[in-house]
CSV table of C-alpha atoms in Angstrom, one decimal:
chain,number,residue,atom,x,y,z
A,1032,UNK,CA,0.0,0.0,0.0
A,1033,UNK,CA,2.8,2.4,0.8
A,1034,UNK,CA,4.3,1.7,-2.7
A,1035,UNK,CA,1.1,2.5,-4.5
A,1036,UNK,CA,0.6,5.6,-2.3
A,1037,UNK,CA,4.0,6.8,-3.3
A,1038,UNK,CA,3.2,6.3,-7.0
A,1039,UNK,CA,0.0,8.3,-6.7
A,1040,UNK,CA,1.7,11.1,-4.8
A,1041,UNK,CA,4.3,11.6,-7.6
A,1042,UNK,CA,3.0,14.4,-9.8
A,1043,UNK,CA,2.7,13.6,-13.5
A,1044,UNK,CA,5.4,15.2,-15.6
A,1045,UNK,CA,7.9,15.3,-12.8
A,1046,UNK,CA,10.3,12.9,-14.6
A,1047,UNK,CA,13.3,14.2,-16.3
A,1048,UNK,CA,14.7,13.2,-19.8
A,1049,UNK,CA,17.7,10.9,-19.2
A,1050,UNK,CA,20.0,13.1,-21.3
A,1051,UNK,CA,19.0,16.3,-19.5
A,1052,UNK,CA,19.2,17.9,-16.1
A,1053,UNK,CA,16.1,19.2,-14.3
A,1054,UNK,CA,16.3,22.0,-11.8
A,1055,UNK,CA,14.5,25.1,-10.5
A,1056,UNK,CA,15.2,28.7,-11.2
A,1057,UNK,CA,13.3,31.2,-9.1
A,1058,UNK,CA,10.8,28.6,-8.2
A,1059,UNK,CA,10.2,27.6,-11.8
A,1060,UNK,CA,11.2,24.3,-13.3
A,1061,UNK,CA,14.1,24.4,-15.8
A,1062,UNK,CA,15.1,21.5,-18.1
A,1063,UNK,CA,18.7,21.8,-19.2
A,1064,UNK,CA,19.7,19.7,-22.3
A,1065,UNK,CA,22.6,21.8,-23.6
A,1066,UNK,CA,25.5,20.0,-25.4
A,1067,UNK,CA,23.9,16.5,-25.0
A,1068,UNK,CA,24.3,15.4,-28.7
A,1069,UNK,CA,20.6,15.4,-29.2
A,1070,UNK,CA,19.3,14.9,-32.7
A,1071,UNK,CA,15.7,15.6,-32.0
A,1072,UNK,CA,13.6,17.3,-29.3
A,1073,UNK,CA,13.0,14.9,-26.3
A,1074,UNK,CA,9.5,13.7,-26.0
A,1075,UNK,CA,9.5,13.2,-22.2
A,1076,UNK,CA,10.0,16.8,-21.1
A,1077,UNK,CA,8.1,17.5,-17.9
A,1078,UNK,CA,4.8,19.3,-18.5
A,1079,UNK,CA,5.5,22.0,-15.9
A,1080,UNK,CA,8.7,23.1,-17.4
A,1081,UNK,CA,9.1,26.9,-17.7
A,1082,UNK,CA,12.7,27.2,-19.1
A,1083,UNK,CA,13.9,24.8,-21.7
A,1084,UNK,CA,17.5,24.8,-23.0
A,1085,UNK,CA,18.3,22.7,-26.0
A,1086,UNK,CA,21.2,24.6,-27.3
A,1087,UNK,CA,24.5,23.3,-28.8
A,1088,UNK,CA,23.0,20.0,-30.0
A,1089,UNK,CA,22.5,18.4,-33.4
A,1090,UNK,CA,18.7,18.9,-33.8
A,1091,UNK,CA,17.8,19.3,-37.5
A,1092,UNK,CA,14.1,20.1,-37.5
A,1093,UNK,CA,11.2,21.3,-35.3
A,1094,UNK,CA,8.1,19.3,-36.2
A,1095,UNK,CA,4.6,20.5,-35.8
A,1096,UNK,CA,3.2,20.5,-32.2
A,1097,UNK,CA,6.7,19.8,-30.8
A,1098,UNK,CA,5.9,21.7,-27.6
A,1099,UNK,CA,2.1,21.5,-27.5
A,1100,UNK,CA,2.0,19.7,-24.1
A,1101,UNK,CA,4.2,22.3,-22.4
A,1102,UNK,CA,1.6,24.9,-21.5
A,1103,UNK,CA,3.8,26.6,-18.9
A,1104,UNK,CA,6.8,27.2,-21.2
A,1105,UNK,CA,8.1,30.7,-21.3
A,1106,UNK,CA,11.7,30.4,-22.7
A,1107,UNK,CA,13.1,28.1,-25.4
A,1108,UNK,CA,16.8,28.1,-26.4
A,1109,UNK,CA,17.4,26.2,-29.6
A,1110,UNK,CA,20.6,28.1,-30.6
A,1111,UNK,CA,23.7,26.5,-32.1
A,1112,UNK,CA,21.9,23.4,-33.5
A,1113,UNK,CA,21.7,22.2,-37.1
A,1114,UNK,CA,18.0,23.2,-37.6
A,1115,UNK,CA,17.1,23.4,-41.3
A,1116,UNK,CA,13.3,22.9,-41.3
A,1117,UNK,CA,10.6,24.4,-39.0
A,1118,UNK,CA,7.0,23.3,-39.4
A,1119,UNK,CA,4.3,25.9,-39.6
A,1120,UNK,CA,2.7,24.5,-36.5
A,1121,UNK,CA,6.0,24.0,-34.6
A,1122,UNK,CA,5.1,26.3,-31.7
A,1123,UNK,CA,1.4,25.6,-31.6
A,1124,UNK,CA,0.1,25.5,-28.1
A,1125,UNK,CA,2.8,27.6,-26.6
A,1126,UNK,CA,2.5,30.8,-28.6
A,1127,UNK,CA,0.5,32.7,-26.0
A,1128,UNK,CA,2.8,32.3,-23.1
A,1129,UNK,CA,6.2,32.1,-24.7
A,1130,UNK,CA,8.4,35.1,-23.9
A,1131,UNK,CA,11.7,34.2,-25.5
A,1132,UNK,CA,12.8,32.0,-28.4
A,1133,UNK,CA,16.4,31.7,-29.6
A,1134,UNK,CA,16.9,30.2,-33.0
A,1135,UNK,CA,20.3,31.8,-33.7
A,1136,UNK,CA,23.3,29.9,-35.1
A,1137,UNK,CA,21.4,27.3,-37.0
A,1138,UNK,CA,21.1,26.4,-40.7
A,1139,UNK,CA,17.7,28.0,-41.3
A,1140,UNK,CA,17.3,29.4,-44.8
A,1141,UNK,CA,13.5,30.1,-44.7
A,1142,UNK,CA,10.7,29.7,-42.3
A,1143,UNK,CA,6.9,29.6,-42.6
A,1144,UNK,CA,5.7,33.0,-41.4
A,1145,UNK,CA,2.8,31.4,-39.7
A,1146,UNK,CA,5.3,29.6,-37.4
A,1147,UNK,CA,6.5,32.9,-35.9
A,1148,UNK,CA,3.9,35.6,-36.5
A,1149,UNK,CA,1.6,34.1,-33.9
A,1150,UNK,CA,4.3,34.3,-31.3
A,1151,UNK,CA,4.5,37.1,-28.8
A,1152,UNK,CA,8.0,36.0,-27.8
A,1153,UNK,CA,11.2,37.9,-28.4
A,1154,UNK,CA,13.0,36.2,-31.3
A,1155,UNK,CA,16.7,35.7,-32.0
A,1156,UNK,CA,17.2,34.7,-35.6
A,1157,UNK,CA,20.8,35.8,-36.1
A,1158,UNK,CA,23.6,33.8,-37.8
A,1159,UNK,CA,21.5,31.7,-40.1
A,1160,UNK,CA,22.1,31.3,-43.8
A,1161,UNK,CA,18.9,33.2,-44.6
A,1162,UNK,CA,17.4,33.4,-48.1
A,1163,UNK,CA,16.1,37.0,-48.1
A,1164,UNK,CA,12.6,36.8,-49.4
A,1165,UNK,CA,9.1,38.1,-48.8
A,1166,UNK,CA,8.3,35.8,-45.9
A,1167,UNK,CA,11.4,36.8,-44.0
A,1168,UNK,CA,10.6,40.5,-44.6
A,1169,UNK,CA,7.2,40.0,-43.2
A,1170,UNK,CA,8.7,38.3,-40.1
A,1171,UNK,CA,11.1,41.2,-39.6
A,1172,UNK,CA,8.2,43.7,-39.9
A,1173,UNK,CA,5.7,42.0,-37.7
A,1174,UNK,CA,7.5,39.7,-35.2
A,1175,UNK,CA,9.2,40.9,-32.0
A,1176,UNK,CA,12.9,40.6,-32.8
A,1177,UNK,CA,15.7,40.9,-30.3
A,1178,UNK,CA,17.2,44.3,-31.1
A,1179,UNK,CA,20.7,43.3,-30.1
A,1180,UNK,CA,20.8,40.6,-32.8
A,1181,UNK,CA,18.8,42.1,-35.6
A,1182,UNK,CA,21.9,43.4,-37.4
A,1183,UNK,CA,23.2,39.8,-37.6
A,1184,UNK,CA,20.3,38.6,-39.8
A,1185,UNK,CA,22.2,38.5,-43.0
A,1186,UNK,CA,21.2,37.6,-46.6
A,1187,UNK,CA,23.1,34.4,-47.5
A,1188,UNK,CA,21.2,34.2,-50.8
A,1189,UNK,CA,18.7,36.7,-52.3
A,1190,UNK,CA,16.7,37.4,-55.5
A,1191,UNK,CA,19.4,39.9,-56.6
A,1192,UNK,CA,23.2,39.5,-56.2
A,1193,UNK,CA,23.8,42.9,-54.7
A,1194,UNK,CA,21.8,41.9,-51.5
A,1195,UNK,CA,24.0,38.9,-50.8
A,1196,UNK,CA,26.1,39.3,-47.7
A,1197,UNK,CA,24.3,42.4,-46.4
A,1198,UNK,CA,22.2,42.6,-43.3
A,1199,UNK,CA,18.5,42.3,-44.1
A,1200,UNK,CA,17.7,45.4,-42.2
A,1201,UNK,CA,20.2,47.4,-44.3
A,1202,UNK,CA,18.6,46.1,-47.5
A,1203,UNK,CA,15.1,47.1,-46.3
A,1204,UNK,CA,16.3,50.5,-45.1
A,1205,UNK,CA,17.5,51.1,-48.7
A,1206,UNK,CA,13.9,51.0,-49.8
A,1207,UNK,CA,13.9,47.4,-51.2
A,1208,UNK,CA,10.6,45.6,-51.0
A,1209,UNK,CA,11.3,41.8,-51.3
A,1210,UNK,CA,7.5,41.2,-51.6
A,1211,UNK,CA,7.4,43.6,-54.5
A,1212,UNK,CA,10.4,41.7,-56.1
A,1213,UNK,CA,8.4,38.5,-55.8
A,1214,UNK,CA,5.3,40.2,-57.3
A,1215,UNK,CA,7.3,41.6,-60.2
A,1216,UNK,CA,8.8,38.1,-60.8
A,1217,UNK,CA,5.3,36.6,-60.8
A,1218,UNK,CA,4.0,39.3,-63.2
A,1219,UNK,CA,6.9,38.7,-65.6
A,1220,UNK,CA,6.3,34.9,-65.5
A,1221,UNK,CA,2.6,35.5,-66.3
A,1222,UNK,CA,3.4,37.8,-69.2
A,1223,UNK,CA,5.9,35.2,-70.6
A,1224,UNK,CA,3.3,32.5,-70.3
A,1225,UNK,CA,0.6,34.6,-72.0
A,1226,UNK,CA,3.0,35.6,-74.8
A,1227,UNK,CA,3.8,31.9,-75.3
A,1228,UNK,CA,0.2,31.0,-75.5
A,1229,UNK,CA,-0.5,33.9,-77.9
A,1230,UNK,CA,2.4,32.8,-80.1
A,1231,UNK,CA,1.1,29.2,-80.2
A,1232,UNK,CA,-2.3,30.5,-81.3
A,1233,UNK,CA,-0.8,32.6,-84.0
A,1234,UNK,CA,1.3,29.8,-85.3
A,1235,UNK,CA,-1.7,27.5,-85.3
A,1236,UNK,CA,-3.8,30.0,-87.2
A,1237,UNK,CA,-1.0,30.6,-89.8
A,1238,UNK,CA,-0.5,26.8,-90.3
A,1239,UNK,CA,-4.3,26.3,-90.6
A,1240,UNK,CA,-4.7,29.0,-93.2
A,1241,UNK,CA,-1.6,27.8,-95.1
A,1242,UNK,CA,-2.9,24.2,-95.0
A,1243,UNK,CA,-6.3,25.3,-96.4
A,1244,UNK,CA,-4.7,27.4,-99.1
A,1245,UNK,CA,-2.5,24.5,-100.2
A,1246,UNK,CA,-5.5,22.2,-100.3
A,1247,UNK,CA,-7.4,24.8,-102.4
A,1248,UNK,CA,-4.5,25.0,-104.8
A,1249,UNK,CA,-4.2,21.3,-105.2
A,1250,UNK,CA,-7.9,21.1,-105.8
A,1251,UNK,CA,-7.7,23.8,-108.5
A,1252,UNK,CA,-4.8,22.1,-110.2
A,1253,UNK,CA,-6.8,18.9,-110.2
A,1254,UNK,CA,-9.8,20.5,-111.8
A,1255,UNK,CA,-7.7,22.1,-114.5
A,1256,UNK,CA,-6.1,18.8,-115.3
A,1257,UNK,CA,-9.4,17.1,-116.0
A,1258,UNK,CA,-10.2,16.6,-119.7
A,1259,UNK,CA,-12.8,19.0,-121.1
A,1260,UNK,CA,-16.3,17.6,-121.8
A,1261,UNK,CA,-16.9,16.9,-125.6
A,1262,UNK,CA,-19.1,19.4,-127.4
A,1263,UNK,CA,-22.6,18.1,-128.4
A,1264,UNK,CA,-23.2,17.7,-132.2
A,1265,UNK,CA,-25.7,20.1,-133.6
């Protein structure tokens, strides 16, 4: 009976992932998984965690609903990993209470804007090989970015060569609208497509007319080649 009583008295979510250390900071539970060679986010993180450190690991992606059961979570440190892909619903369930999210020092080239724009957390996105595009511009305009690291959001690739290697903020301050660049590219593509269809129609009409003309000529030659009908005797 004492054993079962002990089991019932242990609160759910009080266990700690074997590769991590669980402690308390200012009365709030912290799970420390720094530099533990993790390749994915642990699934057995206590539900009452407030501070979660997963930095300096080998995590490559953040799947959808990765933190959905951690309703008390306020800070996530995912810096210095190998993250390349972030699902649009990666932070679903924690967006309202999250205060800090560090994604710096990863391999992120692009990110679904819906993954970050719902967050009220302060974001650190520096030192990633960003492809400077419309979605990243919208994140920069609408998300709460950490001001100390915003200058380190640099264009690794971009629609135009002159933007490469420059801080995204500098590019935007120069009056560049990456969403406008995308729109112009789309407009040009539509014009090219319409021109191609128009050219195909013209070629078809020309070929059709020429084919009919050739048929008419052949028919005329054929009629002229027929022997004349003999005249009726009077």
